[in-house]
mmCIF file of C-alpha atoms in Angstrom:
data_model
loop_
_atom_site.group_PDB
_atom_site.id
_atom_site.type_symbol
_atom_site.label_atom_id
_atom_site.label_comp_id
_atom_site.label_asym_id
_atom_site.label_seq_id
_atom_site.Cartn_x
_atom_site.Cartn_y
_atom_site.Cartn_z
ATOM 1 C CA UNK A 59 34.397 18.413 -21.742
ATOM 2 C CA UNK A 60 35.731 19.697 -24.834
ATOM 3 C CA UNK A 61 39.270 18.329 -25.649
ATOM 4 C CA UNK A 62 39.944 20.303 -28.852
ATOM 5 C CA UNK A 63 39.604 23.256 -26.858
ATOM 6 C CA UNK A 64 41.535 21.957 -24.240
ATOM 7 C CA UNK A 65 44.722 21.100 -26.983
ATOM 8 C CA UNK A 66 44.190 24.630 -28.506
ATOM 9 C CA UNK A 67 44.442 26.117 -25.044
ATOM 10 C CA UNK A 68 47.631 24.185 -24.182
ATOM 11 C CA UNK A 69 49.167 24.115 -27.336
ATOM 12 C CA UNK A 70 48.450 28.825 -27.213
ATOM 13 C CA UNK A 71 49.782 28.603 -23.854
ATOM 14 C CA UNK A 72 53.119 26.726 -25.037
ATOM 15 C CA UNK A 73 53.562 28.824 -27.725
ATOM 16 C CA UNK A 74 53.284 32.151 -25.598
ATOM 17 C CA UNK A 75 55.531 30.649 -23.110
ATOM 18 C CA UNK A 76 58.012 29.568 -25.685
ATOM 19 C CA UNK A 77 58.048 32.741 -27.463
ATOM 20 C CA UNK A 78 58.647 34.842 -24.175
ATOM 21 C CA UNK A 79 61.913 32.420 -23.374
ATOM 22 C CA UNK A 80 63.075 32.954 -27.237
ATOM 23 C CA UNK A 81 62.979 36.559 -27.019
ATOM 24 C CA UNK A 82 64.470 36.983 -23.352
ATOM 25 C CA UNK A 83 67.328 34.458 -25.091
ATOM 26 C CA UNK A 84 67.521 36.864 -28.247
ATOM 27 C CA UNK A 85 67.535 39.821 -26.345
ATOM 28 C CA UNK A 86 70.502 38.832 -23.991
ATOM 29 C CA UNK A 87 72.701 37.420 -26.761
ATOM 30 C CA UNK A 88 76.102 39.064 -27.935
ATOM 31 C CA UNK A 89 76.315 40.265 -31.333
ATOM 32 C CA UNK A 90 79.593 39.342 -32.792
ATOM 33 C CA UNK A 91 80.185 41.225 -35.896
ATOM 34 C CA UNK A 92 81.197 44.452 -34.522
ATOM 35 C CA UNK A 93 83.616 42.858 -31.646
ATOM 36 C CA UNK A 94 85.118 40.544 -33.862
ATOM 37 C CA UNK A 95 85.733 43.322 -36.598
ATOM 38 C CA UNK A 96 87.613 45.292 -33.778
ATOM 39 C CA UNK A 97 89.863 42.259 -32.673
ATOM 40 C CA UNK A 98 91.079 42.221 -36.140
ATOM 41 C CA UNK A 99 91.655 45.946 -36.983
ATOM 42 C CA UNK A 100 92.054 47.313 -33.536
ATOM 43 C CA UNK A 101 93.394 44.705 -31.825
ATOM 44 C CA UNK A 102 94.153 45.614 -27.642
ATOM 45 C CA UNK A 103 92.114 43.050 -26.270
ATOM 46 C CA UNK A 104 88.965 45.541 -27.852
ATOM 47 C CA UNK A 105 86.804 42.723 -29.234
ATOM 48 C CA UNK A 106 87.071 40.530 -26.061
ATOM 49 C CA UNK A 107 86.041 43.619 -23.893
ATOM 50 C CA UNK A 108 83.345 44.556 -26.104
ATOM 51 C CA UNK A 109 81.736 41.086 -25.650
ATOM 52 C CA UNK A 110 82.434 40.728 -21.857
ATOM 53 C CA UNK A 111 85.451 38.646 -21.840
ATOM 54 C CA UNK A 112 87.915 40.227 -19.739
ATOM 55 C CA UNK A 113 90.981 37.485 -19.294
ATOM 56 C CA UNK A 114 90.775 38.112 -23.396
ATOM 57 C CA UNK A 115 90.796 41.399 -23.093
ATOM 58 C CA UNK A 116 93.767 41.658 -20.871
ATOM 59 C CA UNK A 117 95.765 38.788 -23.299
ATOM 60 C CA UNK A 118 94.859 41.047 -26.156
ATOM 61 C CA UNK A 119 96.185 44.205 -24.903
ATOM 62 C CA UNK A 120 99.644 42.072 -23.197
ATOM 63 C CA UNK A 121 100.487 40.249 -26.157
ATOM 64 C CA UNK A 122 99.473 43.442 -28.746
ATOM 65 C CA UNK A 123 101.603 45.721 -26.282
ATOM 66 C CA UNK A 124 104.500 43.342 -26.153
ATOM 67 C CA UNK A 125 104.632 43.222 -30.020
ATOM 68 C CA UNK A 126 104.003 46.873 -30.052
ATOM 69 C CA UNK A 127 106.999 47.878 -28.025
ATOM 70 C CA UNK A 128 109.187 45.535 -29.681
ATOM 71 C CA UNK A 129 108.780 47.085 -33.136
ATOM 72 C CA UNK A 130 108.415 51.058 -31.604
ATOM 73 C CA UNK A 131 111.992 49.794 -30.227
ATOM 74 C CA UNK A 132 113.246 48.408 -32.922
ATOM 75 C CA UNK A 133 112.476 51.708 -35.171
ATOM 76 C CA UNK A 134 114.304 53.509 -32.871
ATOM 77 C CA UNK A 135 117.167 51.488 -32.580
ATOM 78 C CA UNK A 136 117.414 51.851 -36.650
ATOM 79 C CA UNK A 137 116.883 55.395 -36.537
ATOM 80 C CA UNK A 138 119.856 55.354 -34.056
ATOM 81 C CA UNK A 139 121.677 53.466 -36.201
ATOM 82 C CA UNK A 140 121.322 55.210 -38.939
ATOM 83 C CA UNK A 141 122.185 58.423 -38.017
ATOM 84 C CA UNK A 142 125.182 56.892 -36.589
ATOM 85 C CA UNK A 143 126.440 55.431 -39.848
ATOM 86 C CA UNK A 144 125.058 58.220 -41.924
ATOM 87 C CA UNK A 145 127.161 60.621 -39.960
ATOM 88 C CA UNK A 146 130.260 58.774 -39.943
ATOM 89 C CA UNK A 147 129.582 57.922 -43.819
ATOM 90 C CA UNK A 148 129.663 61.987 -43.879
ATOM 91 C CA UNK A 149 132.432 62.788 -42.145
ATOM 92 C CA UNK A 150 134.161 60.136 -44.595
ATOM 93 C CA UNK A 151 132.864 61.483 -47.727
ATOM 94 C CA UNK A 152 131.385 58.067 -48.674
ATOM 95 C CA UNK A 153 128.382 58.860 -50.410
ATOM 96 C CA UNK A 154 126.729 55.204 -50.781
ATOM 97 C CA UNK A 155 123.647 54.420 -49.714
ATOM 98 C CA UNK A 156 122.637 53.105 -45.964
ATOM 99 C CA UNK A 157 122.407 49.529 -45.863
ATOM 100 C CA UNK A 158 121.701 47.489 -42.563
ATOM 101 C CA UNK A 159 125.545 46.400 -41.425
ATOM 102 C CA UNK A 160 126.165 46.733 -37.502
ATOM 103 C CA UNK A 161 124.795 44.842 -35.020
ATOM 104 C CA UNK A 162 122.481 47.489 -33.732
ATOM 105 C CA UNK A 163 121.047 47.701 -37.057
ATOM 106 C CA UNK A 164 120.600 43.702 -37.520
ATOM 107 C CA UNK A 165 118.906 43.595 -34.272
ATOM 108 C CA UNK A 166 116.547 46.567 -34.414
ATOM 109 C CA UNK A 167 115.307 45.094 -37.960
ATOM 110 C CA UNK A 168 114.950 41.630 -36.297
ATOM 111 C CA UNK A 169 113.062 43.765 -33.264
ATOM 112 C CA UNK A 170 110.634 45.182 -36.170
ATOM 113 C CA UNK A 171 110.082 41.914 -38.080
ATOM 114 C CA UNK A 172 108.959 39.955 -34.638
ATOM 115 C CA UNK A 173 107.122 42.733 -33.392
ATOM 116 C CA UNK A 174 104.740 42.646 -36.383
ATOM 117 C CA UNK A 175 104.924 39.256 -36.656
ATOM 118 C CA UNK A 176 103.458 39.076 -32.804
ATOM 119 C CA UNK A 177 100.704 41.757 -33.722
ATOM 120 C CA UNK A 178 99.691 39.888 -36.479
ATOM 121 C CA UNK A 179 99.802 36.028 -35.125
ATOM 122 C CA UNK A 180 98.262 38.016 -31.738
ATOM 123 C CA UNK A 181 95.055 39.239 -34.072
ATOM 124 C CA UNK A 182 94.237 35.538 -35.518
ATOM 125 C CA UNK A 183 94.473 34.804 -31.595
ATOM 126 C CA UNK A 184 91.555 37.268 -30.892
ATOM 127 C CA UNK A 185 89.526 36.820 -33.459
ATOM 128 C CA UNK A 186 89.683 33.052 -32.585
ATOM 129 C CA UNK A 187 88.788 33.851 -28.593
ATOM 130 C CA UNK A 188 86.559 36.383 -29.074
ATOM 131 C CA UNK A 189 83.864 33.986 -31.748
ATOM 132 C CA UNK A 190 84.456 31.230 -29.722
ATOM 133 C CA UNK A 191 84.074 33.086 -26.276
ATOM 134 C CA UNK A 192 80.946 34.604 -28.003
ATOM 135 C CA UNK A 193 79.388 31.672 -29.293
ATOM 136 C CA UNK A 194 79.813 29.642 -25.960
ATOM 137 C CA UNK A 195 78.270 32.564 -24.202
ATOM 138 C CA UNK A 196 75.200 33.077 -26.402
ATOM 139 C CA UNK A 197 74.630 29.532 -26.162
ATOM 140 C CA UNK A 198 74.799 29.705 -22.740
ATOM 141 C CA UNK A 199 72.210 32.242 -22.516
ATOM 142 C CA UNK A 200 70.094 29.954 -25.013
ATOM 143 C CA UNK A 201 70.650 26.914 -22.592
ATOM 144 C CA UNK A 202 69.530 29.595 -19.436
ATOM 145 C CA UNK A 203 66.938 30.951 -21.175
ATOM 146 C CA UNK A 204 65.430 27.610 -22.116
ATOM 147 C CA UNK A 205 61.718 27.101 -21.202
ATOM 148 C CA UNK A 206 60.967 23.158 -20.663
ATOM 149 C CA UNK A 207 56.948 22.437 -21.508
ATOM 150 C CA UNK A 208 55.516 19.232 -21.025
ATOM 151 C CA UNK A 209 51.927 17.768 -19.890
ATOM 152 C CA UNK A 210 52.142 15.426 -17.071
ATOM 153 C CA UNK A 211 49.248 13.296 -16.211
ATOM 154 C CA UNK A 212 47.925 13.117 -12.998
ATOM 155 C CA UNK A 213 45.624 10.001 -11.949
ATOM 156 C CA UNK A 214 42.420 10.909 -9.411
ATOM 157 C CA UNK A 215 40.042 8.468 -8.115
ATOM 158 C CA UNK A 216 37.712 8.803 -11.003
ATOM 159 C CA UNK A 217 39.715 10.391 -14.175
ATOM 160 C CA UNK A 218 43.302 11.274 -15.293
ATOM 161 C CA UNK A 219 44.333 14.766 -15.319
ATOM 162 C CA UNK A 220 46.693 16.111 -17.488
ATOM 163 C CA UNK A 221 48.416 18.988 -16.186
ATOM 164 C CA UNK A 222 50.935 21.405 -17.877
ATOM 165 C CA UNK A 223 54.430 21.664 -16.149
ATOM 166 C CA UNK A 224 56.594 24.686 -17.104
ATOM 167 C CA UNK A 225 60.093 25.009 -16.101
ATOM 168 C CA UNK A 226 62.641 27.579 -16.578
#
């Protein structure tokens, strides 16, 4: 028997297998560029749903709709308040300029301030989830994808065989 035919054969056969289990692993893993370019600019929960991860998508679009609302509100609440004082100021005659006084006013700035503040403290948060929800996954799929290769000997009455074991 020939064993440096026997090695080559093995060691062809180990590389074929292990090249089949690298590119089912490669084919199954989640880029991250695009969905963690759309967490940042888009925001909604977008990235996470792009890479499969649906409790961040839903946090995304909760937290970015919370923020949202609070500074739409806000705005409006200043537009309302400005109207009001600029058409008292008119009916007055005082011609000075509209400056953030009453309550409303205070609190609808305050409304706009947190609201982007939330967005923006709400985008690190996805960005954060969705690379380290990605990179978990793809290893994951590495780990899955994994192809074990070893030679086990088996004894017989008259010779030892060695025999290749692949697992997957």
């Amino acid at each position: 028997m020939n064993w440096t035919k026997l090695w080559i054969v093995l060691l062809v056969l180990v590389l074929i297998v292990g090249s089949l289990g690298a590119t089912v692993a490669d084919q199954s893993e989640v880029r991250l560029g695009w969905p963690i370019t759309t967490s940042l600019i888009i925001g909604f929960g977008s990235g996470s749903a792009a890479i499969g991860d649906h409790n961040g998508a839903v946090f995304g679009a909760a937290v970015d709709g919370i923020g949202l609302g609070s500074a739409i509100i806000g705005a409006f609440g200043l537009g309302i308040d400005w109207f009001g004082v600029g058409f008292g100021k008119g009916i007055t005659g005082d011609t000075s300029s509209y400056e953030i006084t009453t309550p409303l006013g205070k609190l609808s700035a305050g409304m706009i301030i947190g609201g982007g503040a939330v967005i923006a403290v709400s985008r690190v948060l996805q960005v954060i989830r969705t690379t380290i929800w990605g990179v978990s996954n793809n290893k994951k799929i590495r780990e899955q994808a994994a192809l074990d290769v070893a030679l086990v000997p088996h004894p017989a009455s008259d010779r030892i065989v060695l025999k290749a074991k692949i697992s997957f």
